[in-house]
Short mmCIF file of C-alpha atoms in Angstrom, two decimals:
data_model
loop_
_atom_site.label_atom_id
_atom_site.label_comp_id
_atom_site.label_asym_id
_atom_site.label_seq_id
_atom_site.Cartn_x
_atom_site.Cartn_y
_atom_site.Cartn_z
CA UNK A 1 20.81 107.38 51.89
CA UNK A 2 21.55 104.35 54.25
CA UNK A 3 24.96 102.89 54.11
CA UNK A 4 24.21 98.90 52.59
CA UNK A 5 26.09 97.09 54.37
CA UNK A 6 24.33 97.40 57.70
CA UNK A 7 21.38 96.90 55.67
CA UNK A 8 21.74 93.67 53.82
CA UNK A 9 19.55 91.93 55.51
CA UNK A 10 16.83 93.20 56.76
CA UNK A 11 16.50 94.07 52.70
CA UNK A 12 16.28 90.57 52.41
CA UNK A 13 13.54 89.76 54.83
CA UNK A 14 11.55 92.99 52.91
CA UNK A 15 11.89 90.97 49.45
CA UNK A 16 11.60 87.86 50.68
CA UNK A 17 7.95 89.34 52.00
CA UNK A 18 7.02 91.26 49.26
CA UNK A 19 7.69 87.90 47.43
CA UNK A 20 5.41 86.31 49.36
CA UNK A 21 2.37 88.62 49.14
CA UNK A 22 3.01 88.70 45.86
CA UNK A 23 2.31 84.38 45.98
CA UNK A 24 -0.64 85.36 48.01
CA UNK A 25 -2.30 87.98 45.86
CA UNK A 26 -1.09 86.75 42.71
CA UNK A 27 -2.83 83.78 43.59
CA UNK A 28 -6.40 84.89 45.04
CA UNK A 29 -7.61 88.02 42.73
CA UNK A 30 -5.81 86.54 39.37
CA UNK A 31 -2.76 88.42 37.83
CA UNK A 32 -5.49 91.21 36.55
CA UNK A 33 -6.04 92.39 39.84
CA UNK A 34 -3.42 92.29 41.92
CA UNK A 35 -2.14 95.03 42.08
CA UNK A 36 1.25 96.17 43.42
CA UNK A 37 -0.22 98.54 45.62
CA UNK A 38 -2.95 95.30 47.29
CA UNK A 39 0.67 93.51 47.31
CA UNK A 40 2.53 96.48 48.92
CA UNK A 41 -0.20 95.79 51.41
CA UNK A 42 -0.18 92.97 52.66
CA UNK A 43 3.84 92.37 52.15
CA UNK A 44 2.86 96.09 54.91
CA UNK A 45 5.56 97.79 52.82
CA UNK A 46 5.24 101.24 50.85
CA UNK A 47 4.21 100.70 47.30
CA UNK A 48 7.39 102.38 46.09
CA UNK A 49 9.60 99.89 47.50
CA UNK A 50 8.11 97.19 45.69
CA UNK A 51 9.42 99.32 42.63
CA UNK A 52 12.42 99.83 43.69
CA UNK A 53 13.16 96.13 44.00
CA UNK A 54 10.98 94.58 41.33
CA UNK A 55 10.60 97.05 39.01
CA UNK A 56 7.21 96.65 36.95
CA UNK A 57 4.33 94.59 37.68
CA UNK A 58 4.87 91.15 35.14
CA UNK A 59 8.78 91.30 36.96
CA UNK A 60 7.76 90.79 40.00
CA UNK A 61 5.21 87.72 39.43
CA UNK A 62 8.00 85.87 37.00
CA UNK A 63 10.10 86.88 40.17
CA UNK A 64 7.15 85.84 42.92
CA UNK A 65 7.29 82.32 40.94
CA UNK A 66 10.78 81.30 40.87
CA UNK A 67 10.87 81.45 37.19
CA UNK A 68 13.81 81.96 35.58
CA UNK A 69 12.47 82.57 32.34
CA UNK A 70 10.37 86.21 30.72
CA UNK A 71 8.22 84.89 27.73
CA UNK A 72 8.00 88.86 27.56
CA UNK A 73 11.70 88.13 25.98
CA UNK A 74 11.29 85.06 24.35
CA UNK A 75 7.89 84.74 22.32
CA UNK A 76 8.02 87.89 20.51
CA UNK A 77 10.92 86.49 18.87
CA UNK A 78 10.23 82.61 17.86
CA UNK A 79 6.62 83.76 17.19
CA UNK A 80 7.60 86.28 14.18
CA UNK A 81 7.69 84.93 10.94
CA UNK A 82 4.84 83.36 8.64
CA UNK A 83 2.17 81.97 10.75
CA UNK A 84 1.58 79.10 9.56
CA UNK A 85 5.15 78.04 10.59
CA UNK A 86 4.03 79.42 13.79
CA UNK A 87 3.35 76.76 15.86
CA UNK A 88 6.33 74.43 14.62
CA UNK A 89 8.50 78.01 16.26
CA UNK A 90 6.43 77.80 18.92
CA UNK A 91 7.38 73.88 20.40
CA UNK A 92 10.83 74.81 19.32
CA UNK A 93 11.54 77.85 21.65
CA UNK A 94 10.06 75.16 24.33
CA UNK A 95 11.95 72.90 23.72
CA UNK A 96 14.83 74.35 23.67
CA UNK A 97 14.42 76.13 26.97
CA UNK A 98 13.67 73.15 28.76
CA UNK A 99 16.20 71.74 27.54
CA UNK A 100 18.80 74.29 28.55
CA UNK A 101 19.96 74.71 32.44
CA UNK A 102 17.11 76.52 32.80
CA UNK A 103 14.77 73.34 32.44
CA UNK A 104 15.56 72.39 35.48
CA UNK A 105 14.34 74.93 37.25
CA UNK A 106 11.08 74.80 35.09
CA UNK A 107 10.83 71.70 35.30
CA UNK A 108 10.53 72.71 39.46
CA UNK A 109 8.01 75.53 38.77
CA UNK A 110 5.46 72.83 36.73
CA UNK A 111 6.63 70.25 39.52
CA UNK A 112 5.03 72.68 42.12
CA UNK A 113 1.79 73.56 40.02
CA UNK A 114 0.74 70.32 41.20
CA UNK A 115 0.51 70.22 44.26
CA UNK A 116 -1.75 72.39 45.46
CA UNK A 117 -4.19 74.38 44.35
CA UNK A 118 -2.89 77.22 45.27
CA UNK A 119 0.29 76.91 42.87
CA UNK A 120 -2.32 75.72 40.39
CA UNK A 121 -3.72 78.98 40.50
CA UNK A 122 -0.17 80.79 39.89
CA UNK A 123 1.15 78.18 37.37
CA UNK A 124 -2.82 78.76 35.33
CA UNK A 125 -1.90 82.74 35.95
CA UNK A 126 1.91 82.58 34.56
CA UNK A 127 0.63 80.53 31.35
CA UNK A 128 -2.58 82.36 30.47
CA UNK A 129 -1.62 86.00 31.13
CA UNK A 130 2.24 85.77 30.60
CA UNK A 131 2.61 83.22 27.54
CA UNK A 132 -1.14 83.09 26.12
CA UNK A 133 -2.13 86.34 25.36
CA UNK A 134 1.30 86.93 24.00
CA UNK A 135 1.08 85.08 21.81
CA UNK A 136 -2.01 85.58 21.09
CA UNK A 137 -1.42 88.90 20.27
CA UNK A 138 2.37 88.03 18.45
CA UNK A 139 -0.26 85.70 15.74
CA UNK A 140 -2.78 88.73 15.66
CA UNK A 141 -5.29 85.51 15.98
CA UNK A 142 -9.05 86.56 16.15
CA UNK A 143 -10.37 87.72 19.46
CA UNK A 144 -13.27 85.18 18.92
CA UNK A 145 -11.34 82.04 19.03
CA UNK A 146 -7.95 83.29 20.84
CA UNK A 147 -9.15 81.53 24.29
CA UNK A 148 -10.02 78.20 22.71
CA UNK A 149 -7.05 78.46 19.85
CA UNK A 150 -4.45 79.40 23.23
CA UNK A 151 -6.46 76.86 25.72
CA UNK A 152 -5.62 74.16 23.31
CA UNK A 153 -2.14 75.29 22.41
CA UNK A 154 -1.68 74.70 25.92
CA UNK A 155 -2.98 71.38 26.28
CA UNK A 156 -0.53 70.25 23.74
CA UNK A 157 2.68 72.04 24.84
CA UNK A 158 2.04 71.10 28.91
CA UNK A 159 1.71 67.07 27.88
CA UNK A 160 4.63 67.41 25.30
CA UNK A 161 6.55 68.73 29.05
CA UNK A 162 5.04 66.59 30.99
CA UNK A 163 5.72 63.41 28.66
CA UNK A 164 9.66 64.65 28.24
CA UNK A 165 10.81 65.67 31.30
CA UNK A 166 8.50 63.97 34.16
CA UNK A 167 7.27 61.33 33.16
CA UNK A 168 10.09 60.33 31.09
CA UNK A 169 8.39 58.04 28.16
CA UNK A 170 10.51 56.74 25.47
CA UNK A 171 11.16 57.88 22.76
CA UNK A 172 9.49 61.27 23.75
CA UNK A 173 11.96 61.43 26.42
CA UNK A 174 15.47 60.89 25.17
CA UNK A 175 14.40 62.12 21.16
CA UNK A 176 16.03 65.35 19.70
CA UNK A 177 14.51 68.08 20.01
CA UNK A 178 14.44 69.04 16.27
CA UNK A 179 12.62 65.84 15.49
CA UNK A 180 9.83 66.11 18.11
CA UNK A 181 9.48 69.40 17.19
CA UNK A 182 8.38 67.72 13.58
CA UNK A 183 5.63 66.06 15.19
CA UNK A 184 4.22 67.64 17.31
CA UNK A 185 4.26 70.98 15.25
CA UNK A 186 1.04 70.04 12.84
CA UNK A 187 -0.91 69.73 15.78
CA UNK A 188 -0.35 72.72 17.09
CA UNK A 189 0.07 74.92 14.28
CA UNK A 190 -3.70 73.39 14.10
CA UNK A 191 -5.08 74.73 17.16
CA UNK A 192 -3.15 78.21 16.59
CA UNK A 193 -4.33 78.72 12.98
CA UNK A 194 -7.00 75.51 11.48
CA UNK A 195 -9.73 75.45 11.35
CA UNK A 196 -11.92 73.81 14.53
CA UNK A 197 -14.93 71.70 15.15
CA UNK A 198 -18.10 72.89 15.21
CA UNK A 199 -17.56 73.70 19.90
CA UNK B 1 -9.54 29.42 58.75
CA UNK B 2 -8.83 31.49 61.05
CA UNK B 3 -11.64 34.02 62.88
CA UNK B 4 -11.61 36.93 61.03
CA UNK B 5 -12.67 39.15 63.95
CA UNK B 6 -8.92 38.60 65.64
CA UNK B 7 -6.82 38.85 62.63
CA UNK B 8 -8.45 41.75 60.92
CA UNK B 9 -6.13 44.84 62.27
CA UNK B 10 -3.26 42.01 61.61
CA UNK B 11 -4.10 41.61 58.10
CA UNK B 12 -4.43 45.59 57.50
CA UNK B 13 -0.79 45.25 58.36
CA UNK B 14 0.36 43.07 56.21
CA UNK B 15 -1.40 44.08 52.92
CA UNK B 16 -0.31 47.80 54.00
CA UNK B 17 3.33 45.90 54.05
CA UNK B 18 2.57 44.26 50.26
CA UNK B 19 1.26 47.62 48.92
CA UNK B 20 3.84 49.72 50.45
CA UNK B 21 7.04 46.95 49.39
CA UNK B 22 4.77 47.24 46.28
CA UNK B 23 5.32 50.77 45.54
CA UNK B 24 9.26 50.42 45.81
CA UNK B 25 9.64 47.65 43.89
CA UNK B 26 7.66 48.55 40.83
CA UNK B 27 9.91 51.81 41.28
CA UNK B 28 12.91 50.46 41.32
CA UNK B 29 13.25 47.72 39.11
CA UNK B 30 9.89 49.01 36.35
CA UNK B 31 7.24 47.19 35.94
CA UNK B 32 7.79 43.99 33.83
CA UNK B 33 11.42 43.42 35.92
CA UNK B 34 8.64 43.32 39.43
CA UNK B 35 7.76 40.11 40.60
CA UNK B 36 5.34 38.81 43.20
CA UNK B 37 8.28 36.71 44.94
CA UNK B 38 10.21 40.53 45.26
CA UNK B 39 7.51 42.22 46.52
CA UNK B 40 6.77 39.44 48.49
CA UNK B 41 10.25 39.43 50.08
CA UNK B 42 10.87 43.42 50.20
CA UNK B 43 7.49 42.98 52.49
CA UNK B 44 8.94 39.47 54.31
CA UNK B 45 6.15 37.71 53.57
CA UNK B 46 4.89 34.54 51.81
CA UNK B 47 4.17 35.22 47.65
CA UNK B 48 1.27 33.11 48.39
CA UNK B 49 0.25 35.36 50.48
CA UNK B 50 0.19 38.14 48.12
CA UNK B 51 -1.86 36.30 45.68
CA UNK B 52 -4.31 35.65 48.09
CA UNK B 53 -4.56 39.38 48.85
CA UNK B 54 -4.60 40.93 45.41
CA UNK B 55 -4.48 38.28 42.86
CA UNK B 56 -2.90 39.49 39.46
CA UNK B 57 0.48 41.66 39.34
CA UNK B 58 -2.15 43.73 37.23
CA UNK B 59 -4.11 44.48 40.03
CA UNK B 60 -1.39 44.44 42.95
CA UNK B 61 0.25 48.02 40.84
CA UNK B 62 -3.39 49.33 40.75
CA UNK B 63 -3.89 48.40 44.14
CA UNK B 64 -0.28 50.36 45.43
CA UNK B 65 -0.82 53.32 43.00
CA UNK B 66 -4.85 53.86 44.87
CA UNK B 67 -5.85 53.61 40.70
CA UNK B 68 -9.33 54.01 40.90
CA UNK B 69 -10.03 52.15 37.15
CA UNK B 70 -8.19 49.59 35.31
CA UNK B 71 -7.40 50.01 32.14
CA UNK B 72 -7.56 46.34 31.10
CA UNK B 73 -11.40 46.62 31.63
CA UNK B 74 -12.17 49.65 30.07
CA UNK B 75 -9.80 50.20 27.11
CA UNK B 76 -10.57 47.59 25.07
CA UNK B 77 -13.97 48.37 24.60
CA UNK B 78 -13.54 52.24 24.12
CA UNK B 79 -10.73 51.08 21.41
CA UNK B 80 -12.96 48.43 19.76
CA UNK B 81 -14.35 50.08 16.00
CA UNK B 82 -12.90 51.51 13.08
CA UNK B 83 -9.40 52.86 13.58
CA UNK B 84 -10.48 55.60 11.86
CA UNK B 85 -11.94 57.27 14.88
CA UNK B 86 -10.08 55.02 17.64
CA UNK B 87 -8.73 58.78 18.65
CA UNK B 88 -12.39 60.38 19.38
CA UNK B 89 -13.42 57.49 21.29
CA UNK B 90 -9.96 57.04 23.59
CA UNK B 91 -10.47 60.96 24.35
CA UNK B 92 -13.56 60.97 24.62
CA UNK B 93 -12.80 57.57 27.66
CA UNK B 94 -10.61 59.72 29.26
CA UNK B 95 -12.77 62.89 29.93
CA UNK B 96 -15.75 60.25 30.69
CA UNK B 97 -13.26 58.41 34.16
CA UNK B 98 -12.18 62.27 34.45
CA UNK B 99 -15.16 64.12 34.97
CA UNK B 100 -16.91 61.13 37.13
CA UNK B 101 -16.60 61.07 40.62
CA UNK B 102 -14.00 58.68 40.12
CA UNK B 103 -11.57 61.43 38.72
CA UNK B 104 -10.63 63.31 41.97
CA UNK B 105 -8.54 60.06 42.98
CA UNK B 106 -7.33 60.50 39.44
CA UNK B 107 -6.68 63.75 40.25
CA UNK B 108 -4.46 62.41 43.15
CA UNK B 109 -2.84 60.11 41.27
CA UNK B 110 -1.60 62.63 38.57
CA UNK B 111 -0.57 64.83 40.87
CA UNK B 112 1.41 62.44 43.33
CA UNK B 113 3.42 61.51 39.95
CA UNK B 114 5.02 65.00 39.64
CA UNK B 115 5.37 65.63 43.74
CA UNK B 116 8.90 63.57 43.22
CA UNK B 117 10.87 60.72 41.16
CA UNK B 118 9.97 58.07 42.43
CA UNK B 119 6.57 58.53 42.19
CA UNK B 120 6.65 59.84 38.72
CA UNK B 121 8.60 56.41 37.31
CA UNK B 122 4.84 55.05 39.35
CA UNK B 123 2.89 56.95 36.85
CA UNK B 124 5.10 56.10 34.06
CA UNK B 125 5.13 52.40 34.48
CA UNK B 126 1.37 52.38 34.88
CA UNK B 127 0.88 55.02 31.56
CA UNK B 128 3.00 52.54 29.92
CA UNK B 129 2.51 49.24 30.76
CA UNK B 130 -1.78 49.09 31.58
CA UNK B 131 -2.66 51.47 29.20
CA UNK B 132 -0.28 52.39 25.90
CA UNK B 133 0.82 49.34 25.55
CA UNK B 134 -2.83 47.75 25.73
CA UNK B 135 -4.25 50.59 23.53
CA UNK B 136 -0.88 49.41 20.49
CA UNK B 137 -2.51 45.91 21.18
CA UNK B 138 -6.06 47.12 20.31
CA UNK B 139 -5.30 49.13 17.49
CA UNK B 140 -2.78 46.40 15.89
CA UNK B 141 -0.06 49.28 15.94
CA UNK B 142 2.90 48.25 13.65
CA UNK B 143 5.75 47.12 16.59
CA UNK B 144 8.12 49.49 14.30
CA UNK B 145 5.88 52.42 15.28
CA UNK B 146 4.21 51.40 18.47
CA UNK B 147 6.39 53.60 20.64
CA UNK B 148 6.22 56.60 19.21
CA UNK B 149 2.78 56.51 18.31
CA UNK B 150 1.77 56.01 21.67
CA UNK B 151 4.57 58.36 23.62
CA UNK B 152 3.05 61.54 21.17
CA UNK B 153 -0.33 60.39 22.19
CA UNK B 154 0.44 60.21 25.74
CA UNK B 155 1.71 63.64 24.95
CA UNK B 156 -1.52 65.00 24.31
CA UNK B 157 -3.47 63.42 26.52
CA UNK B 158 -1.68 64.03 29.63
CA UNK B 159 -1.77 67.71 28.23
CA UNK B 160 -5.35 67.77 28.18
CA UNK B 161 -5.77 66.56 31.64
CA UNK B 162 -3.42 69.31 32.98
CA UNK B 163 -4.78 72.24 31.43
CA UNK B 164 -8.58 71.17 32.44
CA UNK B 165 -7.79 69.92 35.38
CA UNK B 166 -5.37 70.87 37.45
CA UNK B 167 -4.72 74.51 35.28
CA UNK B 168 -7.96 74.61 34.30
CA UNK B 169 -7.71 77.41 31.78
CA UNK B 170 -10.75 78.60 29.90
CA UNK B 171 -12.41 77.26 28.03
CA UNK B 172 -11.01 73.90 28.03
CA UNK B 173 -11.65 73.32 32.26
CA UNK B 174 -15.37 74.24 31.51
CA UNK B 175 -16.97 73.31 27.86
CA UNK B 176 -18.49 70.14 27.13
CA UNK B 177 -16.56 66.64 27.15
CA UNK B 178 -18.72 66.36 23.41
CA UNK B 179 -16.83 69.63 22.20
CA UNK B 180 -13.35 69.14 23.62
CA UNK B 181 -13.36 65.20 22.17
CA UNK B 182 -14.37 67.01 18.23
CA UNK B 183 -11.77 69.49 19.02
CA UNK B 184 -8.31 67.19 20.50
CA UNK B 185 -9.35 63.79 18.96
CA UNK B 186 -8.17 64.21 16.04
CA UNK B 187 -4.85 64.87 17.03
CA UNK B 188 -4.59 61.84 19.23
CA UNK B 189 -5.88 59.69 15.52
CA UNK B 190 -3.23 61.79 14.02
CA UNK B 191 -1.21 60.48 16.42
CA UNK B 192 -2.19 56.95 16.49
CA UNK B 193 -2.70 56.09 12.84
CA UNK B 194 -1.80 59.44 10.63
CA UNK B 195 1.57 59.95 8.84
CA UNK B 196 4.40 60.57 10.78
CA UNK B 197 7.41 62.95 9.99
CA UNK B 198 10.90 61.83 9.20
CA UNK B 199 12.29 61.38 12.94
#
């Protein structure tokens, strides 16, 4: 054991180096092809140290994006239950998070996703691997249809967040989450489980 | 008449001052309350000069946002026709613009809308006054329902743009516009003319 007091600034630097390397590697290779080993290499530290500080690759990814929520904990609970009301529950979950104190941090991540190509890639990796892929599994969607269903779902949910929290267009900006969930939930439900046109 | 050659740099400066003042006044007061007089005052020029350079308030607004398209020309054409297929035509129009060379400029405006509160306000004014208000008029929507219908429409269309052009989530990023229009058009149609839940 090293003495903690003396090492803290160094540890903070190491942590930051790892997070910086993680952002670069996740954006460049995508989540699936980014390995803890490659990130450790880019940060010039031992892979064991990355595990020590951040645990799993999922957790490192969330930390590297300053993501205030962990979809692996939230989604299964929200999506458990009847498939035919999953759309409403998903919209309800998203609005609960964004209306909560975590919303400000989520908004910062959302804003940064638009600022450049590099942050947009991180955001795409987050949405696809952490949110949509889990939703597809929880809902047992047909693998052949899962990509289009989940991407269409993303269009409705991303736009809802954009109009309510970024543009703040009324009445969507101020209406109660319950009413908005009733209005938008059916579109999400349609994308998840409804009949899709010939594409 | 002044000699053009000698005055050009000065004119460019005046033009830029007006555009700068216009952005500030539109963002601060909103489109409806921003007057050419107030913008001229902020730019310290004669209101007649603002009219001379930019024509109408609408045109000045589009110029101040570097908006590459003019919804007053595009929307009436796209929305003319049967009400029950207006959603599909609106989605088709939006994708045609964004898939065209003007799309890159539109994307730049969209990105800037997220970068700070001030540009987000300009974007909201644009969406509400130039796009949604015109769509409501063209479609003769019930005035009591027009705000919620048009704001919900905005959620679906903004999200479609975000996922296809910013995040580039597949297959939405690469699929033909026609197929995407068939997939998303019905949701927009529902928001425009379908039965809304009790809100």
